[in-house]
XYZ file of N, CA, C and O in Angstrom:
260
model
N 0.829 -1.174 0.000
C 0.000 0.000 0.000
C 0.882 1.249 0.000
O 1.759 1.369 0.856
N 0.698 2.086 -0.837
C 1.595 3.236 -0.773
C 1.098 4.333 -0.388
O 0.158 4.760 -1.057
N 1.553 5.121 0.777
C 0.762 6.897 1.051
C 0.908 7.199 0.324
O 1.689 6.957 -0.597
N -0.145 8.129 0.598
C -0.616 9.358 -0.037
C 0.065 9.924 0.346
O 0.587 9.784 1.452
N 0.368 11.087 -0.773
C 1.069 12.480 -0.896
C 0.172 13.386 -0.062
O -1.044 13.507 0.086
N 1.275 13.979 0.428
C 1.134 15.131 1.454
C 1.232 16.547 0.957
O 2.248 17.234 1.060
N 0.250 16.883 0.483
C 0.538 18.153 -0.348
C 0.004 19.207 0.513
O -1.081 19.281 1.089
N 1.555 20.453 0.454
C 1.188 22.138 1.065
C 0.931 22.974 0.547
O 1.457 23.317 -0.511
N -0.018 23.603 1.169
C -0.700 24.885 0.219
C 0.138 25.848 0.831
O 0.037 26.061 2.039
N 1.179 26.617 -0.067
C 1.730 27.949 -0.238
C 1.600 28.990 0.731
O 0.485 29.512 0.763
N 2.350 29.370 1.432
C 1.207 30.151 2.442
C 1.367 31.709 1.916
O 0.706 32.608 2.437
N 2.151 31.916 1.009
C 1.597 33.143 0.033
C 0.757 33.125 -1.006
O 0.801 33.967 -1.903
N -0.224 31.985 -0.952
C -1.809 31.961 -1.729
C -2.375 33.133 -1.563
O -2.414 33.788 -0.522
N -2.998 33.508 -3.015
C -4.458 34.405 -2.666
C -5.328 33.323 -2.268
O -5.412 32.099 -2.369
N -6.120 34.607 -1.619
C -7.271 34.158 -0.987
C -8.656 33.684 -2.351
O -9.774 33.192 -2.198
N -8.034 34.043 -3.397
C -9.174 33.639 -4.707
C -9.502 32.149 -4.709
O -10.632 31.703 -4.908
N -8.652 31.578 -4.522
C -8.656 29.892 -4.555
C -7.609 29.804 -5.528
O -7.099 28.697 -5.353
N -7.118 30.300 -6.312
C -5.883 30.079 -6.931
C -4.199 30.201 -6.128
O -3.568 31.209 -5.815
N -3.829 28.661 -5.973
C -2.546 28.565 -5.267
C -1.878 27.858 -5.764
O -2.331 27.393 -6.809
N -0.508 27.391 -5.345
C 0.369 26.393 -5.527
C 0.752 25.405 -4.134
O 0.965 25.718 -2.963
N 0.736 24.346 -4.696
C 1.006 23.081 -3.772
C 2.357 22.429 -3.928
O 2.624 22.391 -5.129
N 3.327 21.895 -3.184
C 4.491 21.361 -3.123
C 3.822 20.429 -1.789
O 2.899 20.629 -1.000
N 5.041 19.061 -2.048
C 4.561 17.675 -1.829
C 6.425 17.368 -2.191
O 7.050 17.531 -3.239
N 6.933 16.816 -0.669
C 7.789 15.666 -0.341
C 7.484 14.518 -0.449
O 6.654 14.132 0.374
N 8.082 13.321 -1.643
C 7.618 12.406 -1.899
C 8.573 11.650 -2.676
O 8.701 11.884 -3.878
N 9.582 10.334 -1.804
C 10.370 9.636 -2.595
C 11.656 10.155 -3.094
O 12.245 9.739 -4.092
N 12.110 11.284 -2.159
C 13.250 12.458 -2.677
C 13.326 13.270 -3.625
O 14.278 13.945 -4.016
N 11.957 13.159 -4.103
C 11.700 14.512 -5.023
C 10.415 15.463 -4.478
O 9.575 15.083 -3.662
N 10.456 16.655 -5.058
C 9.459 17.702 -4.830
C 8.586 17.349 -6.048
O 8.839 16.841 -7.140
N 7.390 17.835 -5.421
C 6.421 17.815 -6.392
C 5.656 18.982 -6.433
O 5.263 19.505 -5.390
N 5.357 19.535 -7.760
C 4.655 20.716 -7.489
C 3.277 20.777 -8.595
O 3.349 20.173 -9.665
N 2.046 21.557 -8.221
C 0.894 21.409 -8.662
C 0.253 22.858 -8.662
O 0.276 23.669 -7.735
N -0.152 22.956 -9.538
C -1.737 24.623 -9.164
C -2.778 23.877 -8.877
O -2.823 22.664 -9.081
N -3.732 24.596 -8.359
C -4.913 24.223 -7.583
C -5.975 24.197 -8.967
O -6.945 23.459 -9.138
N -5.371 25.386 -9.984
C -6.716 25.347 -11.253
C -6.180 23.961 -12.075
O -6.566 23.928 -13.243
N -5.692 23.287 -11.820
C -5.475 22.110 -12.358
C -4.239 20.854 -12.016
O -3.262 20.401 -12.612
N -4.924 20.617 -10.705
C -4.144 19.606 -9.778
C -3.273 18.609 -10.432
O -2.125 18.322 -10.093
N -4.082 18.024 -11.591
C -3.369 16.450 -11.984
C -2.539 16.896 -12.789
O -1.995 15.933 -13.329
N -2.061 18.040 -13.242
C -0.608 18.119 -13.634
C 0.378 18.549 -12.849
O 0.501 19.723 -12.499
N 1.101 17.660 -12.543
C 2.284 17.858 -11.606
C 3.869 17.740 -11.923
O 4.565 16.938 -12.546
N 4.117 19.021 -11.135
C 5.670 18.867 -11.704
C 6.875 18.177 -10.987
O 7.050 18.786 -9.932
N 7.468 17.510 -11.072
C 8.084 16.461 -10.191
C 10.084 16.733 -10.518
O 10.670 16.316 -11.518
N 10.763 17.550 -9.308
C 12.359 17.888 -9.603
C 12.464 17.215 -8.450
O 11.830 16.330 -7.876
N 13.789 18.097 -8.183
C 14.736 17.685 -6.757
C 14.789 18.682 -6.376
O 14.558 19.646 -7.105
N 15.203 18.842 -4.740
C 15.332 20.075 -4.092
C 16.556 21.060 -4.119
O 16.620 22.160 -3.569
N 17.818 20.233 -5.118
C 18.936 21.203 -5.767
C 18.521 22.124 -6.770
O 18.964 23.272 -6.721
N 17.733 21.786 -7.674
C 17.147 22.596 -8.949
C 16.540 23.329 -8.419
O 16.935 24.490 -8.525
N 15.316 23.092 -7.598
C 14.109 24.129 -7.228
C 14.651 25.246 -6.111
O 14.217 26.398 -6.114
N 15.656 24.769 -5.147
C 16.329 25.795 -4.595
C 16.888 26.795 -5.581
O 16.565 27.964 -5.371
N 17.818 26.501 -6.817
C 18.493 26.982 -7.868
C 17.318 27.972 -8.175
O 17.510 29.186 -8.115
N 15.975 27.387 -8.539
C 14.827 28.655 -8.970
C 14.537 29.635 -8.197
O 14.806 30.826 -8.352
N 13.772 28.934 -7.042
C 13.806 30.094 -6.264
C 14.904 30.816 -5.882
O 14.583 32.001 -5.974
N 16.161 30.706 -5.458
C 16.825 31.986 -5.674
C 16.975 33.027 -6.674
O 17.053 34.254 -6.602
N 16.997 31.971 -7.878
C 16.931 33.090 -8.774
C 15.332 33.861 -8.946
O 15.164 34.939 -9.516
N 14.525 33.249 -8.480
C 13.071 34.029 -8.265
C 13.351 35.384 -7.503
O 13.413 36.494 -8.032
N 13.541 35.033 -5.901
C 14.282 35.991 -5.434
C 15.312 37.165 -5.545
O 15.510 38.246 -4.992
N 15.777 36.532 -6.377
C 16.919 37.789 -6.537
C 16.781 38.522 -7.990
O 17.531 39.362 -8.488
N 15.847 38.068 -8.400
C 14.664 39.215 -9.567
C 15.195 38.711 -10.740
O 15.098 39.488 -11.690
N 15.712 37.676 -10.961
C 16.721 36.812 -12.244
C 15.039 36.595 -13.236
O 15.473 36.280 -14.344
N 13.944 36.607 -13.323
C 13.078 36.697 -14.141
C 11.819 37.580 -14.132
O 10.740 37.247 -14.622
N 12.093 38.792 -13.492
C 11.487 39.634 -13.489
C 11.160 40.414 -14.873
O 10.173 41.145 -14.965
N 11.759 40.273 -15.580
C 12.027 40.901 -17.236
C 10.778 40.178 -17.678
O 10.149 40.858 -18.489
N 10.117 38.802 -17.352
C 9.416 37.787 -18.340
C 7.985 37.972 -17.745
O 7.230 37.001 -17.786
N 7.534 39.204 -17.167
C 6.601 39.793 -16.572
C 5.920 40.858 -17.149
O 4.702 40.934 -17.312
N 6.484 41.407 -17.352
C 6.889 42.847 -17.800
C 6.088 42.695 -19.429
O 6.124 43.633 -20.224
């Protein structure tokens, strides 16, 4: 029998119902939107650290704009 995924809701969600979910599972991250759960994106926590910093430190702020 295998658990179920443990999926977290973002705690910088709007309050619209539109969020993002991340899920520890098998040594990878998993990540999902709420407007369409069953596609999920599945890395490691070296890459996705790698993003979010560069999220953070405004490395794709240009692709907004």
């Amino acid at each position: 029998m295998t658990t179920p995924i443990a999926w977290q809701k973002s705690s910088f969600s709007h309050s619209d119902g539109e969020y993002v979910e991340l899920a520890a599972a098998d040594g990878a991250i998993r990540l999902r939107e709420s407007d369409d759960p069953h596609i999920v994106i599945t890395t490691t926590p070296h890459p996705l650290g790698g993003l979010i910093r560069g999220i953070k430190a405004g490395k794709f702020d240009h692709l907004s704009a």
